[in-house]
Amino acid sequence: MKLLLLLVTIGLCSAQYNPNTQSGRTSIVHLFEWKWVDIAAECERYLGPNGFGGVQISPPNENIVVTNPYRPWWERYQPISYKLCTRSGNEQQFRDMVTRCNNVGVYIYVDAIINHMCGSGGGAGTHSTCGSYFNAGSRDFPVPYSGLDFNDGKCRTGSGEIENYGDANQVRNCRLVGLLDLAMEKDYVRGKIAEYMNNLINIGVAGFRLDAAKHMWPGDLKAISDRLNNLNTKWFPAGARPFIFQEVIDLGGEAISANEYFGVGRVTEFKYGAKLGGVIRKWNGEKMAYLRNWGEGWGFMPNDRALVFVDNHDNQRGHGAGGASILTFWDARLYKMGVGFMLAHPYGFTRVMSSYRWSRNISNGKDQNDWIGPPTNSDGSIKSVPINADATCGDNWVCEHRWRQIKNMVIFRNVVNGQPFSNWWDNGSNQVAFGRGNKGFIVFNNDDRNVDVTLNTGLPPGTYCDVISGQKEDTICSGKEITVNNDRTAHFQISNTAEDPFVAIHVNAKL
Ligand SMILES: *[C@@H]1O[C@H](CO)[C@@H](O)[C@H](O)[C@H]1NC(C)=O
Ligand SMILES: *[C@@H]1O[C@H](CO)[C@@H](O)[C@H](O)[C@H]1NC(C)=O
C-alpha cells in the first residue's frame, strides 16, 4: 500500500516534466510561423521519418491584426480570443495537423499566451484574425473577459507598466510592454484559460510552452495546470499529463529566478544559448575546453528541469535575453557547431529552431527590422513552405532542421539516448571531443590549426560514416569514413578550414 502510494506520488510529481515524446525521439523543433497544412505535411514527409519527437507551433488562438508595422510576427503574442483561428490556419486545419502529426509519432506543443491579451493601445473593432469584435480600452474580449478580469487595480506603478524588473510584484502584476495583464488569481480567469488548454489537449496536443511565465505567479500557474485534463488516450497512455515548459528568462541577478517555477514544469534555460554562443565565438577568452563540465557545472538549472536551445524566435532577432552572443542561422558555420554540441551533449531536453529569413538592418546596435513577419503573399497570408529538390526549403524559409548536419545530430541524440557523457578530450583550447557511452562520439575543431589526433571513442571496432560531412546511404557513406580500431581508438583529422569543422559518428551509421 505504502509502495503503491509512493509510486503514484512519483508519477504525479514527474508527469509534467516528461515531454511525452515517443520512445527514442528526444528533440522537438520550433516551426516558427508555419501554417498548419505545411506542418502536417512536414510531420509525414520529414519529421516522422527522421526521428523528431515533436513540433512547437506558433500560437493557435485568435490574435490582433497589426498593420503598422505590417503584420509583425509579434502580433501573435497579442491574443483576442481562444478561437483556433490565425494566419497559420483555422480550427479544422489545426485538428487535421494534430491528427496527422500524432499518427506519425510527432507530437504538437502549443505556444500558449495566457499572461495577457492584446496591448492597451489595441483599439476597438474587428481587426482580429477571426474577425471577432474587441475593445482594448474597455477591456472587452470575446472570451468573454471584461474589466474585472485584468490586473489594472493591482499594479502599483504610475504608468501601469513594469518599470523595475527588480520588483517581482511589478513584473507579475503590471503590464509587460503595454499588454493587458490577466488577473490569474481569479477563479473565472483560471477557468477560461484551462478551458482553452483543455480544448487543445482533447484535440490531441502533447504539451505547452507557457509564454511570459516570469510575468505570472507560479501559484497561479500551478492552479491552472492542476485543472488540465490528461492527454488524449487515442495517442497517449492513460493518465499521461501535458508537458509544460515555461518561458522564464533568468540570466541571474533579477528578482525572479527560474527555480520558482520548477513545481509547475520545465523551464527554458536561457543561460545555455547565451553562454554557448560566447564560447563558440571565443569571446572574452572563452574556450571549448571549458565545456568539459557543461550543464549544471556552469550554474544551469537541474538537468531534469531544463528545456534547452541555441537560439529562439526572440533572441535570434535581438529580443529577449542573450544579446549578440546568440548563434543563429546568420552565422551558419558556428551555428551548426553549436547545435551539434547541444544535440550531442546529454544536458536538458532539446529544442531545435527553424526560422524564416528577413532583411536585417542593424543600426545603433539594434535590428530595425526585428519585427518583420513570415514570408507572405500579397494579401498578407503566410506563404507555404516549398521544398527544393535537394530537400532544402525555398521562399526564405530557412529550415535549419533540414540542414543535413542538424538533422543528423537529431538522429545522433536519439541513438545515444540514455548513454553517459564519456571519453572527454580537449587540447586546452578549442579542440574538444566526447562520447556517449559506446553509442556515439563527436570531435570539434574550433581552433586555427588542424586536428590530427588519435582518441578513445568507446565505440565498437569498425568503419563509421561521419554524419556531418555526409551520411550513410544504404551501405555507402557520402562523407568521411572513420575507422575505430580494436582498442576503440580512432584517428581524426579535421582541417580548421573545413566547411564544417566537426565530425560525429554513431552506431547506426556504422558501415
Ligand atoms: C535602416 O534603419 C535606419 C534607422 O532606422 C534607417 O534610417 C535606414 O533607412 C534603414 N535602411 C534600410 C535599407 O531600410
Ligand atoms: C590546441 O590548439 C591551439 C590552437 O590551434 C594551439 O594553439 C594549442 O597549442 C593546442 N594545444 C595543445 C596542447 O596542443
XYZ file of C-alpha atoms and ligand atoms in Angstrom:
539
model
C 0.000 0.000 0.000
C 2.740 2.414 1.009
C 4.777 1.464 -2.056
C 1.766 1.993 -4.284
C 1.150 5.433 -2.789
C 4.801 6.304 -3.285
C 4.681 5.240 -6.920
C 1.514 7.207 -7.521
C 3.087 10.281 -5.923
C 6.219 9.970 -8.040
C 4.037 9.570 -11.111
C 2.087 12.730 -10.341
C 5.163 14.732 -9.454
C 7.208 13.837 -12.502
C 4.445 13.896 -15.071
C 4.546 17.418 -16.463
C 8.353 17.281 -16.917
C 8.037 14.374 -19.340
C 7.869 15.650 -22.930
C 5.657 12.679 -23.850
C 7.695 12.112 -26.993
C 7.646 8.603 -28.408
C 10.350 6.317 -27.112
C 13.606 7.015 -28.976
C 12.597 10.551 -30.030
C 14.488 13.121 -27.987
C 14.101 16.590 -29.568
C 11.416 18.945 -30.736
C 11.613 21.613 -33.440
C 10.023 25.067 -33.377
C 8.413 25.592 -36.794
C 8.079 29.328 -36.236
C 5.107 30.875 -38.095
C 4.469 27.813 -40.242
C 0.944 27.094 -41.469
C -0.845 24.046 -40.072
C -1.166 22.426 -43.520
C 2.603 22.680 -44.002
C 3.350 21.292 -40.535
C 1.058 18.323 -41.168
C 2.923 17.579 -44.403
C 6.314 18.090 -42.722
C 5.442 15.615 -39.960
C 4.599 12.955 -42.520
C 7.329 13.529 -45.099
C 10.279 14.583 -42.906
C 9.932 14.852 -39.108
C 8.472 11.391 -38.538
C 10.987 9.563 -40.750
C 13.942 11.495 -39.264
C 13.195 10.886 -35.595
C 11.938 14.289 -34.488
C 9.812 13.997 -31.351
C 7.527 16.968 -31.841
C 6.851 20.461 -33.056
C 6.465 23.682 -31.097
C 3.896 25.604 -33.077
C 3.145 29.330 -33.154
C 0.158 30.432 -31.035
C -3.014 28.884 -32.499
C -5.562 31.250 -30.931
C -7.067 34.369 -32.456
C -4.793 37.413 -32.272
C -4.919 41.109 -33.083
C -4.132 42.138 -36.662
C -1.375 44.769 -36.626
C -0.881 46.791 -39.794
C 1.682 49.353 -38.615
C 4.224 47.853 -38.934
C 2.623 45.444 -41.392
C 1.779 42.057 -39.865
C 4.764 41.682 -37.484
C 5.455 38.218 -36.055
C 4.712 39.589 -32.577
C 1.046 40.219 -33.332
C 0.540 36.547 -32.499
C 1.636 37.291 -28.944
C -1.432 39.549 -28.540
C -4.493 37.327 -28.049
C -8.056 38.446 -28.775
C -9.867 35.169 -28.066
C -9.265 31.439 -27.675
C -10.808 30.559 -31.030
C -8.403 28.481 -33.127
C -8.090 30.885 -35.986
C -4.855 32.587 -37.093
C -2.726 33.191 -40.158
C -1.446 29.620 -39.630
C -4.910 28.216 -40.238
C -8.391 27.563 -38.939
C -9.673 25.022 -36.437
C -10.295 22.290 -38.981
C -6.739 22.666 -40.316
C -5.417 22.652 -36.747
C -7.271 19.420 -35.930
C -6.043 17.834 -39.154
C -2.436 18.777 -38.325
C -2.616 17.359 -34.804
C -4.157 14.113 -36.048
C -1.721 13.621 -38.904
C 1.372 14.516 -36.852
C 0.270 12.326 -33.933
C -0.366 9.450 -36.318
C 3.300 9.508 -37.401
C 4.564 9.855 -33.806
C 5.402 13.576 -33.949
C 3.602 15.461 -31.197
C 2.385 19.054 -31.043
C 3.419 21.569 -28.355
C 1.373 24.748 -28.257
C 2.846 28.172 -27.565
C 0.215 29.273 -25.026
C -0.215 33.015 -24.460
C -2.096 33.157 -21.170
C -0.423 36.013 -19.276
C -2.188 38.736 -21.208
C -4.416 39.773 -24.088
C -3.528 42.448 -26.679
C -1.855 45.769 -25.944
C -3.723 48.520 -24.107
C -3.470 50.598 -27.276
C -5.005 47.885 -29.463
C -8.126 49.939 -30.136
C -11.611 48.639 -30.753
C -13.084 46.818 -33.722
C -12.804 43.567 -35.582
C -9.142 43.800 -36.618
C -8.513 40.273 -35.319
C -7.620 37.102 -37.176
C -11.134 35.652 -36.832
C -12.878 38.982 -37.131
C -14.099 38.906 -33.524
C -15.095 42.255 -32.015
C -12.980 43.517 -29.091
C -12.301 46.762 -27.274
C -8.899 47.041 -25.604
C -9.823 50.339 -23.964
C -12.815 48.886 -22.109
C -11.048 45.515 -21.661
C -13.804 43.788 -23.586
C -12.773 40.476 -25.190
C -14.975 37.740 -26.635
C -13.677 35.028 -24.274
C -15.514 36.731 -22.566
C -13.215 38.882 -20.429
C -14.185 42.273 -19.046
C -12.508 44.972 -16.976
C -12.925 42.778 -13.883
C -10.543 40.195 -15.284
C -7.402 42.312 -15.572
C -4.721 43.464 -13.165
C -5.221 47.197 -13.667
C -6.090 47.718 -9.988
C -3.305 45.580 -8.644
C -0.317 47.151 -10.385
C 1.324 49.841 -8.255
C 3.334 51.751 -10.838
C 2.245 55.147 -12.101
C 2.270 54.047 -15.730
C 0.620 50.659 -15.153
C 3.657 49.172 -16.867
C 6.558 47.139 -15.491
C 9.070 49.847 -14.613
C 11.510 47.913 -12.451
C 12.484 44.289 -13.043
C 13.959 44.253 -9.532
C 10.417 44.260 -8.126
C 8.712 40.870 -8.501
C 5.278 42.400 -7.848
C 5.658 44.758 -10.792
C 6.971 42.024 -13.058
C 3.876 39.918 -12.362
C 1.107 42.432 -11.743
C 1.898 45.199 -14.201
C 1.723 45.346 -17.966
C 4.567 43.882 -19.991
C 5.186 46.281 -22.913
C 1.584 47.515 -22.702
C -0.026 44.048 -22.852
C -3.261 43.822 -20.844
C -2.355 41.646 -17.868
C -4.894 39.000 -16.849
C -5.871 38.613 -13.171
C -4.907 34.988 -12.908
C -5.740 34.654 -9.238
C -9.435 34.835 -10.252
C -11.191 31.507 -10.437
C -13.073 32.704 -13.515
C -9.897 33.625 -15.414
C -8.203 30.382 -14.421
C -11.264 28.528 -15.661
C -11.242 30.244 -19.058
C -7.544 29.575 -19.555
C -7.908 25.941 -18.502
C -10.900 25.581 -20.856
C -8.750 26.818 -23.761
C -5.878 24.495 -22.907
C -8.187 21.525 -22.304
C -9.752 22.047 -25.717
C -6.255 21.706 -27.217
C -5.487 18.658 -25.052
C -8.715 16.978 -26.148
C -7.812 17.638 -29.795
C -4.563 15.792 -29.102
C -1.683 18.147 -28.296
C 1.073 16.817 -26.002
C 2.011 19.935 -24.084
C 2.545 23.646 -23.842
C 5.182 26.347 -23.878
C 3.937 28.930 -21.383
C 4.863 32.295 -22.859
C 5.920 35.051 -20.426
C 5.763 32.676 -17.429
C 8.032 35.002 -15.471
C 5.211 37.542 -15.597
C 2.779 35.153 -13.885
C 2.749 33.952 -10.280
C 3.922 30.328 -10.004
C 0.957 29.607 -7.723
C -1.489 30.749 -10.401
C 0.240 28.569 -12.990
C 0.099 25.592 -10.636
C -3.628 26.134 -10.078
C -4.230 26.213 -13.846
C -2.024 23.207 -14.584
C -3.891 21.240 -11.896
C -7.092 21.820 -13.879
C -5.692 20.381 -17.094
C -7.017 17.113 -18.457
C -4.881 14.079 -19.080
C -3.710 13.670 -22.667
C -5.971 12.149 -25.300
C -5.794 8.353 -24.958
C -6.155 7.913 -28.712
C -2.405 8.626 -28.858
C -1.083 8.745 -25.282
C -1.065 6.298 -22.365
C -3.916 6.650 -19.879
C -3.040 9.173 -17.189
C -0.373 10.976 -19.260
C -0.070 14.615 -18.207
C 0.551 17.542 -20.565
C 4.219 18.503 -20.829
C 4.756 22.035 -19.541
C 7.764 24.224 -20.249
C 7.788 27.789 -19.075
C 9.454 30.797 -20.641
C 11.362 32.308 -17.744
C 14.292 34.478 -18.750
C 16.730 34.198 -15.863
C 20.318 35.104 -16.604
C 20.830 35.740 -12.877
C 20.675 38.934 -10.880
C 16.917 39.585 -11.087
C 14.093 39.448 -8.551
C 12.603 36.345 -10.153
C 14.506 33.130 -10.627
C 13.787 30.074 -12.729
C 13.671 27.729 -9.756
C 10.418 29.289 -8.503
C 8.751 27.558 -11.461
C 10.107 24.022 -11.074
C 6.911 22.928 -9.324
C 4.874 23.624 -12.461
C 7.074 22.112 -15.160
C 10.322 22.521 -17.021
C 11.806 25.952 -17.613
C 13.663 27.451 -20.578
C 17.380 27.686 -19.683
C 18.361 30.975 -21.337
C 21.908 30.812 -19.954
C 22.514 27.855 -22.270
C 22.472 29.648 -25.625
C 23.981 32.850 -24.254
C 26.987 31.013 -22.786
C 27.426 28.545 -25.631
C 27.409 31.394 -28.153
C 30.123 33.187 -26.183
C 32.269 30.046 -26.122
C 31.908 29.194 -29.798
C 32.511 32.820 -30.788
C 35.565 32.729 -28.455
C 34.566 35.961 -26.767
C 36.308 37.101 -23.583
C 38.869 34.315 -23.781
C 36.206 31.578 -23.655
C 37.322 28.180 -24.969
C 35.534 24.976 -25.875
C 37.878 23.232 -23.417
C 35.823 24.899 -20.681
C 32.766 22.916 -21.809
C 34.093 19.832 -20.011
C 31.649 20.451 -17.139
C 28.863 21.940 -19.306
C 25.403 21.879 -17.741
C 24.849 22.107 -14.013
C 28.601 22.705 -13.634
C 28.040 26.038 -15.362
C 25.378 27.092 -12.885
C 22.488 25.945 -15.058
C 19.259 24.565 -13.590
C 18.941 20.831 -12.869
C 19.121 18.673 -15.984
C 15.612 17.262 -15.489
C 14.071 20.755 -15.327
C 15.815 22.298 -18.332
C 14.446 22.976 -21.811
C 17.488 23.978 -23.876
C 18.076 25.659 -27.235
C 20.847 27.513 -29.055
C 18.515 30.321 -30.190
C 14.784 31.014 -30.145
C 12.402 33.221 -32.120
C 13.078 36.155 -29.783
C 16.811 36.153 -29.268
C 17.639 35.290 -32.889
C 16.457 38.850 -33.670
C 17.743 40.628 -30.569
C 14.570 40.318 -28.466
C 14.569 38.640 -25.072
C 17.778 37.514 -23.470
C 21.254 36.627 -24.579
C 22.308 39.563 -26.695
C 24.779 39.387 -29.521
C 26.460 36.165 -28.392
C 23.448 34.112 -29.531
C 24.287 31.896 -32.508
C 21.771 31.836 -35.348
C 21.468 30.699 -38.959
C 23.033 34.032 -39.962
C 26.348 32.581 -38.675
C 25.754 29.173 -40.201
C 29.190 27.621 -39.689
C 29.344 28.424 -35.987
C 25.621 27.724 -35.590
C 25.943 24.159 -36.853
C 28.733 23.537 -34.327
C 26.618 25.000 -31.537
C 23.554 22.936 -32.401
C 25.790 19.889 -32.914
C 27.270 20.346 -29.453
C 23.830 20.755 -27.885
C 22.417 17.644 -29.530
C 25.440 15.520 -28.643
C 25.539 16.631 -25.002
C 23.227 14.896 -22.501
C 22.103 18.031 -20.635
C 18.480 19.155 -20.926
C 15.548 18.491 -23.235
C 16.491 19.952 -26.612
C 14.575 22.212 -28.978
C 15.833 22.980 -32.489
C 14.925 26.319 -34.090
C 13.503 26.584 -37.619
C 13.296 30.143 -38.924
C 12.461 32.359 -41.850
C 14.910 34.863 -43.324
C 14.179 38.584 -43.178
C 16.102 41.637 -44.340
C 18.145 42.712 -41.347
C 19.016 46.361 -40.842
C 21.317 46.648 -37.881
C 21.859 50.223 -36.870
C 22.639 51.602 -33.432
C 23.216 48.022 -32.251
C 19.615 47.044 -32.970
C 17.973 45.349 -35.916
C 15.473 47.941 -37.111
C 13.682 45.129 -38.931
C 13.363 42.825 -35.919
C 9.579 42.950 -36.282
C 9.270 41.508 -39.787
C 6.764 38.672 -40.042
C 6.950 35.438 -42.024
C 7.098 35.253 -45.821
C 3.700 36.329 -47.124
C 1.669 36.546 -50.292
C 0.443 39.948 -51.461
C -2.817 39.548 -49.473
C -0.875 39.106 -46.229
C -1.464 35.369 -45.968
C 1.529 33.265 -44.947
C 3.358 31.567 -47.800
C 3.532 27.805 -47.882
C 6.976 26.265 -47.429
C 8.218 24.966 -50.794
C 10.639 22.026 -50.655
C 13.516 22.108 -53.153
C 14.924 19.055 -54.938
C 17.888 18.988 -52.515
C 15.469 18.868 -49.529
C 16.151 22.487 -48.506
C 13.312 25.000 -48.307
C 12.547 27.929 -50.595
C 10.872 31.326 -50.326
C 13.039 32.495 -47.414
C 12.099 29.625 -45.122
C 15.467 28.676 -43.599
C 14.511 25.209 -42.339
C 17.573 24.725 -40.153
C 16.025 21.417 -39.072
C 16.520 20.169 -42.633
C 20.210 21.051 -42.764
C 21.975 17.692 -43.059
C 24.283 18.394 -40.119
C 21.421 19.351 -37.794
C 19.003 16.630 -38.912
C 21.744 14.021 -38.492
C 22.545 15.289 -34.990
C 18.854 14.988 -34.039
C 19.231 11.324 -35.043
C 22.570 11.084 -33.166
C 20.826 12.243 -29.969
C 18.170 9.555 -30.392
C 20.822 6.882 -30.929
C 22.863 7.849 -27.832
C 19.829 8.468 -25.605
C 20.475 7.305 -22.036
C 24.220 6.852 -22.570
C 26.651 8.604 -20.224
C 28.869 11.564 -21.119
C 32.246 9.885 -21.638
C 35.812 9.993 -23.022
C 36.163 13.777 -22.935
C 39.282 15.151 -24.616
C 40.472 18.679 -25.220
C 43.707 20.303 -26.303
C 43.424 23.039 -23.695
C 41.931 25.258 -26.348
C 39.096 24.877 -28.859
C 39.679 21.333 -29.985
C 37.419 19.046 -27.968
C 35.790 15.634 -28.228
C 33.457 13.474 -26.188
C 31.440 10.329 -26.447
C 28.122 8.985 -25.266
C 28.980 5.592 -23.798
C 29.543 3.061 -26.562
C 26.998 4.564 -28.981
C 28.385 7.818 -30.355
C 31.414 10.127 -30.487
C 31.933 13.722 -31.661
C 35.059 15.841 -32.305
C 35.148 19.640 -32.767
C 37.916 21.824 -34.196
C 37.141 25.464 -33.462
C 40.845 26.407 -33.445
C 43.093 27.885 -36.089
C 45.151 24.758 -36.720
C 44.242 21.247 -37.822
C 43.110 18.448 -35.564
C 45.286 15.388 -36.146
C 44.855 13.109 -33.181
C 44.062 9.555 -32.057
C 41.301 9.364 -29.437
C 39.494 6.735 -27.411
C 35.964 6.713 -28.814
C 34.416 3.982 -26.686
C 32.745 2.606 -29.833
C 32.902 -0.984 -31.069
C 35.562 -1.527 -33.753
C 34.531 -0.952 -37.365
C 34.146 1.658 -40.077
C 31.766 4.516 -39.388
C 30.291 7.222 -41.564
C 30.711 10.814 -40.372
C 27.182 12.213 -40.259
C 28.380 15.836 -40.532
C 30.299 15.751 -43.849
C 27.793 13.257 -45.254
C 25.691 10.343 -44.143
C 25.220 6.622 -44.547
C 23.038 5.851 -47.548
C 22.295 2.137 -47.743
C 25.822 0.696 -47.492
C 27.635 3.772 -48.831
C 28.993 6.745 -46.893
C 28.660 10.089 -48.679
C 31.064 11.743 -46.206
C 34.292 10.958 -44.384
C 34.868 7.409 -43.142
C 36.299 6.886 -39.655
C 37.893 3.610 -38.608
C 37.580 2.548 -34.987
C 40.363 0.111 -34.073
C 40.101 -2.963 -31.884
C 41.203 -0.892 -28.872
C 38.295 1.519 -29.609
C 40.619 4.323 -30.669
C 40.232 6.190 -33.949
C 42.318 8.737 -35.792
C 40.654 12.075 -36.547
C 41.873 14.722 -38.965
C 39.799 17.892 -39.146
C 41.040 20.907 -41.049
C 40.349 24.222 -39.352
C 39.146 25.474 -42.750
C 36.693 22.610 -43.325
C 33.184 23.708 -44.271
C 32.050 22.089 -41.031
C 34.987 21.601 -38.675
C 33.474 18.761 -36.689
C 32.952 15.027 -37.075
C 30.267 12.827 -35.499
C 29.895 9.055 -35.615
C 27.344 6.731 -34.059
C 26.479 3.056 -34.101
C 23.572 3.436 -36.523
C 25.975 4.954 -39.059
C 28.401 2.013 -38.945
C 29.162 0.670 -42.392
C 17.848 51.077 -41.624
O 17.406 51.696 -40.445
C 17.768 53.057 -40.356
C 17.369 53.541 -38.960
O 16.003 53.338 -38.745
C 17.078 53.831 -41.472
O 17.454 55.183 -41.402
C 17.524 53.226 -42.807
O 16.812 53.852 -43.855
C 17.247 51.748 -42.849
N 17.822 51.178 -44.051
C 17.150 50.353 -44.840
C 17.879 49.827 -46.030
O 15.997 50.020 -44.622
C 45.435 23.468 -29.211
O 45.167 24.224 -30.348
C 45.558 25.573 -30.252
C 45.097 26.303 -31.453
O 45.392 25.627 -32.624
C 47.047 25.652 -30.156
O 47.427 26.991 -30.050
C 47.455 24.886 -28.944
O 48.869 24.821 -28.903
C 46.908 23.487 -28.944
N 47.163 22.958 -27.644
C 47.814 21.821 -27.458
C 48.016 21.417 -26.026
O 48.180 21.134 -28.387
